[in-house]
Amino acid sequence: MGFDLLTENAFAGHAAAAAGSAAGAAFLTHPLDTLKTLLQVGAGSSQQVGLLQVVERVRMVSGLSGFYSGLGWSVLGKLFGFGSRFGTYEILTAYYKDGRTYKYVHVSEALLAGMAAGAMEAVICTPFELLKIRGQVSSASHLKKFGSVGVMQESTPLISKLLPGSTPNMKAWNNTLGMLSTLSTSHIDIVGVLKQYPWMLTGSGRPPFASEVKEPSKIVSLEGWSALWRGLRPGIAQKCVFGGFFFSTWQFFHIAMLDWKALDMNPPPRSIDDVGPVSPLASSLAVGFSGMVAAAASHPFDTAKTRSQCIVTPKYITMERKLLRWEPPGIWLERVTGMSPADRNIMFRGLKLRMLRSGIASFALVGSYLLSLDYLF
C-alpha cells in the first residue's frame, strides 16, 4: 500500500526519493566531513595537525563510531537544507523561464538563483550544522572529570546549568572574598549572590570547550537561543558562493551535454528543448564535478564558519560585548563575513577532503535520486 502511494502520488514519490538520497549521501560522506572539521578546528598559527594524527586521535578516543559523531544532526540538516536549496532554485528559475519560448536557464541566471538558494539554506541549516560540528569535535576530545565539581554543583545548581565541564577555583574565590570583605555593604548575603555568577567561582571565567557543550539544552542554557545561529554570517557567505558556483557550473555542463547530444541527431533539433534529457550517469558526473568546484570556491568561508561554531561564548560575555559596543577586528570583508584575521593562514585547511566529500555527496545525491525516480515511475 505504501509503495502504491509513492507510485500514484508524484509529490510523495519525489519527496521520498529526495529524502532517501539526502540521507544516503550524508551517511556515505560523514567520515570525510568529520575529518575535515577536525582539521579545520585543530589548525593553529604555530602548529598544523596532520590527517593521520586526526584519524588516530578519533580512533583512540571514540573508536570507529567516532567518525559518525553528529550524523543524526547532519541528516536532519541535509533534509531541510537540500529541500530549501533546490526548492528555492526551482522557484527562481521558473520565474526566469516564465514567458519564454525556450525553457532552459542561462548560466548567469543559474548563478544568481544559486546564490539566493544558498542564503536560504544557510538560515535553515545553521543550527543543525552547529550541533553536528560540536558532536564531531567531541569525538576527538577527552572529557575531564573533577571530583570536587559534584559537591559544588549540589550547593550551587547553576554551575551545572551555566558552566558544564568547569571546575571552581577556590583560591581565586577566596581572594575575591578577601578583597570584597574590606568594603561596606548593606546586602545580607553577598557571598551567596556572588555564587550565582559562574565566572566568579571559576576565577578566570574560562568558558567550557565545545565538546562539553554539544547538547541543545546546554547550548541554550549557557549561550542563549541566538547561539544556535552562531556562524550565520560566514555560513551565508559560504552557502551563497557554493550555491552560485554549484548551479552555474552544473547548468554550463548541462547545456554543453545537450549541445553535444544534438550533434548526432538527424534531423537536427530546432531548439535545445527538443534534444531530450541526458543520461543519469552523465548528469550525476556533472553534478559531482560541480560540487567539487563549488567546495573549492567556498572553502575559506566554510573554515571560518566551522571555527566560529566551535567557540563557546557564554551569555554574560555576549552581553558585555553589546554594552561595550565591541567591534570585531579585521578588514571590512572579514567583519562582514565573520572571518577572523588570526585565521588567514589556515583558511584552506581540509580543502581536499571537502572537495572529495562534496563531489561524492553530489554524485550520490543526484544519481540515487534519478535511479529512485526510474524505479518508482
Coordinates of C-alpha atoms in Angstrom, one line a residue:
M1 CA 0.0 0.0 0.0
G2 CA 2.9 2.4 0.8
F3 CA 4.6 1.6 -2.5
D4 CA 1.3 2.3 -4.4
L5 CA 1.0 5.6 -2.7
L6 CA 4.5 6.6 -3.8
T7 CA 3.9 5.5 -7.4
E8 CA 0.5 7.1 -7.7
N9 CA 1.3 10.4 -5.9
A10 CA 4.1 12.2 -7.8
F11 CA 4.8 14.6 -5.0
A12 CA 5.1 11.8 -2.4
G13 CA 7.3 9.8 -4.7
H14 CA 9.7 12.7 -5.4
A15 CA 9.8 13.6 -1.7
A16 CA 10.6 10.1 -0.6
A17 CA 13.3 9.8 -3.3
A18 CA 14.9 13.1 -2.3
A19 CA 14.8 12.3 1.4
G20 CA 16.4 8.9 0.9
S21 CA 19.0 10.3 -1.4
A22 CA 20.0 13.0 1.0
A23 CA 20.2 10.6 4.0
G24 CA 22.3 8.2 1.9
A25 CA 24.7 10.9 0.7
A26 CA 25.1 12.2 4.3
F27 CA 25.8 8.7 5.7
L28 CA 28.3 7.9 2.9
T29 CA 30.4 11.0 3.3
H30 CA 30.1 11.8 7.0
P31 CA 33.5 10.3 8.0
L32 CA 35.2 12.6 5.4
D33 CA 33.2 15.6 6.8
T34 CA 34.3 14.7 10.4
L35 CA 38.0 14.6 9.4
K36 CA 37.6 17.9 7.5
T37 CA 36.1 19.5 10.5
L38 CA 38.8 18.3 12.9
L39 CA 41.5 19.5 10.6
Q40 CA 39.9 23.0 10.4
V41 CA 39.3 23.2 14.2
G42 CA 42.7 21.7 15.2
A43 CA 44.7 24.1 12.9
G44 CA 46.7 26.9 14.5
S45 CA 49.2 29.5 13.6
S46 CA 52.0 27.7 15.4
Q47 CA 51.2 24.0 14.5
Q48 CA 49.3 22.1 11.9
V49 CA 47.5 18.8 12.7
G50 CA 48.0 16.1 10.1
L51 CA 45.4 13.8 8.7
L52 CA 46.9 10.7 10.1
Q53 CA 47.1 12.3 13.5
V54 CA 43.4 13.2 13.4
V55 CA 42.4 9.7 12.3
E56 CA 44.5 8.1 15.1
R57 CA 43.0 10.6 17.7
V58 CA 39.4 9.8 16.8
R59 CA 40.1 6.1 16.7
M60 CA 41.8 6.2 20.2
V61 CA 39.2 8.4 21.8
S62 CA 35.9 7.2 20.3
G63 CA 36.7 4.2 18.1
L64 CA 35.3 3.8 14.6
S65 CA 31.9 5.1 15.7
G66 CA 33.6 8.5 16.3
F67 CA 33.8 9.1 12.6
Y68 CA 29.9 9.2 12.6
S69 CA 29.5 11.6 15.6
G70 CA 26.9 14.1 14.8
L71 CA 25.4 12.0 11.9
G72 CA 21.8 12.5 13.1
W73 CA 22.1 16.3 13.1
S74 CA 23.8 16.1 9.7
V75 CA 21.0 14.1 8.2
L76 CA 18.3 16.4 9.5
G77 CA 20.3 19.4 8.3
K78 CA 20.7 17.9 4.8
L79 CA 17.0 17.1 4.6
F80 CA 15.9 20.6 5.3
G81 CA 18.9 22.2 3.6
F82 CA 18.6 20.3 0.3
G83 CA 14.9 20.9 0.3
S84 CA 15.3 24.7 0.7
R85 CA 18.2 24.9 -1.7
F86 CA 16.7 23.0 -4.6
G87 CA 13.2 24.3 -3.8
T88 CA 14.3 28.0 -3.9
Y89 CA 16.3 27.4 -7.0
E90 CA 13.4 25.8 -8.9
I91 CA 11.1 28.7 -7.9
L92 CA 13.5 31.3 -9.1
T93 CA 14.4 29.5 -12.3
A94 CA 10.6 29.1 -13.0
Y95 CA 10.3 32.8 -12.7
Y96 CA 13.2 33.3 -15.2
K97 CA 11.6 30.9 -17.7
D98 CA 8.1 32.4 -17.5
G99 CA 7.0 33.8 -20.8
R100 CA 10.0 32.5 -22.8
T101 CA 9.8 30.4 -26.0
Y102 CA 12.7 28.3 -24.7
K103 CA 12.7 26.6 -21.3
Y104 CA 16.4 26.5 -20.3
V105 CA 18.2 28.8 -17.9
H106 CA 21.3 30.8 -18.7
V107 CA 24.5 30.3 -16.7
S108 CA 24.3 33.8 -15.2
E109 CA 20.7 33.2 -14.1
A110 CA 21.7 29.9 -12.5
L111 CA 24.5 31.8 -10.7
L112 CA 22.1 34.3 -9.2
A113 CA 19.4 31.8 -8.3
G114 CA 22.0 29.5 -6.7
M115 CA 23.3 32.4 -4.5
A116 CA 19.8 33.2 -3.3
A117 CA 19.1 29.5 -2.7
G118 CA 22.3 29.2 -0.7
A119 CA 21.3 32.1 1.5
M120 CA 18.0 30.4 2.3
E121 CA 19.8 27.1 3.0
A122 CA 22.2 28.8 5.4
V123 CA 19.5 30.3 7.6
I124 CA 17.7 27.0 7.9
C125 CA 20.7 24.7 8.3
T126 CA 22.9 26.7 10.7
P127 CA 21.5 25.3 14.0
F128 CA 21.8 21.7 12.7
E129 CA 25.4 22.3 11.5
L130 CA 26.4 23.8 14.8
L131 CA 25.1 20.7 16.7
K132 CA 26.8 18.4 14.1
I133 CA 30.2 20.2 14.5
R134 CA 30.0 20.1 18.3
G135 CA 29.4 16.4 18.1
Q136 CA 32.3 15.9 15.7
V137 CA 34.7 17.8 17.9
S138 CA 33.7 15.7 20.9
S139 CA 34.7 12.6 19.0
A140 CA 38.3 13.6 19.4
S141 CA 38.1 15.2 22.9
H142 CA 38.7 13.6 26.3
L143 CA 36.1 14.9 28.8
K144 CA 37.8 15.7 32.1
K145 CA 36.1 14.7 35.3
F146 CA 36.7 16.5 38.6
G147 CA 35.8 15.1 42.0
S148 CA 35.0 18.5 43.6
V149 CA 32.5 19.5 40.9
G150 CA 29.7 17.3 42.2
V151 CA 29.9 18.9 45.7
M152 CA 29.9 22.4 44.3
Q153 CA 27.0 21.6 42.0
E154 CA 24.9 20.4 44.9
S155 CA 25.4 23.8 46.8
T156 CA 25.0 25.9 43.6
P157 CA 23.0 24.2 41.0
L158 CA 23.6 27.0 38.5
I159 CA 27.1 25.8 38.0
S160 CA 25.9 22.6 36.3
K161 CA 23.5 24.7 34.2
L162 CA 25.7 27.5 33.1
L163 CA 29.2 26.1 33.1
P164 CA 29.2 22.4 32.2
G165 CA 32.6 20.9 32.5
S166 CA 34.1 23.7 34.5
T167 CA 35.7 23.4 37.9
P168 CA 35.7 26.0 40.7
N169 CA 38.9 27.7 41.6
M170 CA 38.8 28.1 45.3
K171 CA 42.0 30.1 45.6
A172 CA 40.6 32.8 43.2
W173 CA 37.3 32.7 45.0
N174 CA 38.9 33.3 48.4
N175 CA 41.0 36.1 47.0
T176 CA 37.8 37.7 45.7
L177 CA 36.1 37.4 49.0
G178 CA 39.1 38.8 50.8
M179 CA 39.1 41.9 48.6
L180 CA 35.3 42.4 49.0
S181 CA 35.4 42.0 52.8
T182 CA 37.1 45.4 53.2
L183 CA 34.1 47.1 51.5
S184 CA 31.0 48.1 53.4
T185 CA 27.8 46.5 52.1
S186 CA 24.2 46.5 53.1
H187 CA 23.4 43.2 51.4
I188 CA 22.6 40.4 53.7
D189 CA 24.1 37.5 51.8
I190 CA 26.6 38.9 49.3
V191 CA 28.6 35.7 49.2
G192 CA 25.5 33.7 48.2
V193 CA 24.7 36.2 45.5
L194 CA 28.2 36.0 44.1
K195 CA 28.0 32.2 43.9
Q196 CA 25.3 32.7 41.3
Y197 CA 27.8 34.1 38.8
P198 CA 29.9 31.3 37.4
W199 CA 32.8 33.5 36.3
M200 CA 33.3 34.4 39.9
L201 CA 33.6 30.8 41.0
T202 CA 35.9 29.7 38.3
G203 CA 38.4 32.5 38.9
S204 CA 39.3 33.2 35.3
G205 CA 35.9 32.8 33.7
R206 CA 37.2 30.4 31.1
P207 CA 34.2 29.1 29.2
P208 CA 34.0 25.3 28.6
F209 CA 35.2 23.6 25.5
A210 CA 32.9 23.0 22.5
S211 CA 33.0 19.3 23.2
E212 CA 31.5 19.9 26.7
V213 CA 28.5 21.9 25.3
K214 CA 27.1 19.9 22.5
E215 CA 23.5 19.2 23.6
P216 CA 20.8 21.8 22.6
S217 CA 19.7 22.2 26.2
K218 CA 23.3 23.1 27.4
I219 CA 23.8 25.4 24.4
V220 CA 20.6 27.4 25.1
S221 CA 21.3 27.4 28.8
L222 CA 24.8 28.7 28.7
E223 CA 24.9 30.7 25.4
G224 CA 21.3 31.6 24.7
W225 CA 19.0 30.8 21.8
S226 CA 20.9 33.1 19.5
A227 CA 23.9 30.8 19.8
L228 CA 22.2 28.2 17.6
W229 CA 22.7 30.6 14.7
R230 CA 26.4 31.3 15.5
G231 CA 28.4 31.4 12.4
L232 CA 25.4 32.6 10.3
R233 CA 27.3 35.3 8.5
P234 CA 30.2 33.1 7.3
G235 CA 27.6 30.4 6.7
I236 CA 25.6 32.7 4.4
A237 CA 28.7 33.7 2.5
Q238 CA 29.8 30.0 2.2
K239 CA 26.3 28.8 1.0
C240 CA 25.9 31.8 -1.4
V241 CA 29.3 31.1 -3.0
F242 CA 28.7 27.3 -3.0
G243 CA 25.2 27.6 -4.4
G244 CA 26.2 30.1 -7.1
F245 CA 29.2 28.0 -8.4
F246 CA 27.3 24.7 -8.0
F247 CA 24.2 25.6 -10.1
S248 CA 26.1 27.7 -12.7
T249 CA 28.7 25.0 -13.3
W250 CA 26.0 22.3 -13.4
Q251 CA 24.0 24.4 -15.9
F252 CA 27.1 25.0 -18.0
F253 CA 27.8 21.3 -18.3
H254 CA 24.1 20.5 -18.8
I255 CA 23.9 22.9 -21.8
A256 CA 27.2 21.5 -23.2
M257 CA 26.0 17.9 -22.9
L258 CA 22.7 18.9 -24.7
D259 CA 24.7 20.6 -27.5
W260 CA 26.9 17.6 -27.9
K261 CA 23.9 15.2 -28.0
A262 CA 22.3 17.4 -30.6
L263 CA 25.2 16.9 -33.0
D264 CA 24.3 13.2 -33.5
M265 CA 20.6 13.9 -34.1
N266 CA 19.1 13.7 -37.6
P267 CA 17.3 15.8 -38.4
P268 CA 18.9 18.5 -36.1
P269 CA 16.6 19.7 -33.3
R270 CA 15.0 23.1 -33.8
S271 CA 15.9 24.2 -30.2
I272 CA 17.7 22.8 -27.2
D273 CA 14.3 21.9 -25.7
D274 CA 13.9 19.2 -28.4
V275 CA 17.1 17.4 -27.6
G276 CA 15.7 15.4 -24.7
P277 CA 17.3 14.5 -21.3
V278 CA 20.9 13.5 -20.8
S279 CA 21.8 10.1 -19.3
P280 CA 21.6 9.8 -15.5
L281 CA 25.3 8.9 -15.3
A282 CA 26.4 11.9 -17.3
S283 CA 24.2 14.2 -15.2
S284 CA 25.5 12.7 -12.0
L285 CA 29.1 13.1 -13.1
A286 CA 28.5 16.7 -14.0
V287 CA 26.9 17.4 -10.6
G288 CA 29.8 15.7 -8.8
F289 CA 32.3 17.9 -10.6
S290 CA 30.2 21.0 -9.9
G291 CA 30.1 20.1 -6.2
M292 CA 33.9 19.9 -6.2
V293 CA 34.3 23.3 -7.9
A294 CA 31.8 24.9 -5.5
A295 CA 33.5 23.4 -2.5
A296 CA 36.9 24.8 -3.6
A297 CA 35.5 28.3 -4.2
S298 CA 33.6 28.5 -0.8
H299 CA 36.1 26.7 1.4
P300 CA 37.6 29.8 3.2
F301 CA 34.1 30.8 4.4
D302 CA 33.5 27.2 5.4
T303 CA 36.6 27.2 7.6
A304 CA 35.5 30.5 9.2
K305 CA 32.1 29.1 9.9
T306 CA 33.4 25.8 11.4
R307 CA 35.9 27.5 13.7
S308 CA 33.3 30.1 14.9
Q309 CA 30.8 27.5 15.8
C310 CA 33.4 25.7 18.0
I311 CA 33.8 28.8 20.2
V312 CA 31.7 28.8 23.3
T313 CA 30.6 32.3 24.3
P314 CA 28.5 32.5 27.5
K315 CA 25.6 34.9 27.6
Y316 CA 27.3 37.3 30.0
I317 CA 30.2 37.7 27.6
T318 CA 27.8 38.4 24.7
M319 CA 26.0 40.9 26.9
E320 CA 29.3 42.7 27.9
R321 CA 30.3 42.9 24.2
K322 CA 27.0 44.6 23.4
L323 CA 27.3 47.0 26.2
L324 CA 30.9 47.9 25.3
R325 CA 29.9 48.1 21.6
W326 CA 32.7 45.6 20.7
E327 CA 33.7 45.6 17.1
P328 CA 35.3 42.5 15.6
P329 CA 38.8 43.0 14.2
G330 CA 39.9 42.7 10.5
I331 CA 39.2 44.4 7.2
W332 CA 35.7 45.1 6.1
L333 CA 35.3 41.8 4.2
E334 CA 36.3 39.8 7.3
R335 CA 34.0 41.8 9.6
V336 CA 31.0 41.4 7.2
T337 CA 31.6 37.6 6.6
G338 CA 32.6 36.8 10.2
M339 CA 36.1 35.7 9.4
S340 CA 38.9 36.1 11.9
P341 CA 42.2 37.8 10.9
A342 CA 44.1 35.3 13.0
D343 CA 42.9 32.5 10.7
R344 CA 44.1 34.0 7.5
N345 CA 46.9 31.4 7.1
I346 CA 44.7 28.3 7.7
M347 CA 41.6 29.1 5.6
F348 CA 42.3 26.3 3.2
R349 CA 42.8 23.5 5.8
G350 CA 40.9 20.4 4.8
L351 CA 40.3 21.7 1.3
K352 CA 41.0 18.3 -0.5
L353 CA 38.8 16.4 2.0
R354 CA 35.9 18.9 1.5
M355 CA 36.2 18.8 -2.3
L356 CA 36.2 15.0 -2.2
R357 CA 33.3 14.9 0.2
S358 CA 31.2 17.4 -1.8
G359 CA 31.9 15.6 -5.1
I360 CA 30.9 12.2 -3.8
A361 CA 27.9 13.6 -1.9
S362 CA 26.6 15.4 -5.0
F363 CA 27.2 12.5 -7.3
A364 CA 25.4 10.1 -4.8
L365 CA 22.6 12.5 -4.2
V366 CA 21.6 13.1 -7.8
G367 CA 22.5 9.6 -9.0
S368 CA 20.4 7.9 -6.3
Y369 CA 17.6 10.4 -6.8
L370 CA 17.3 9.7 -10.6
L371 CA 17.6 5.9 -10.1
S372 CA 14.8 6.1 -7.5
L373 CA 12.5 8.0 -9.8
D374 CA 13.2 5.5 -12.6
Y375 CA 12.2 2.7 -10.2
L376 CA 9.1 4.4 -8.9
F377 CA 7.8 5.8 -12.1

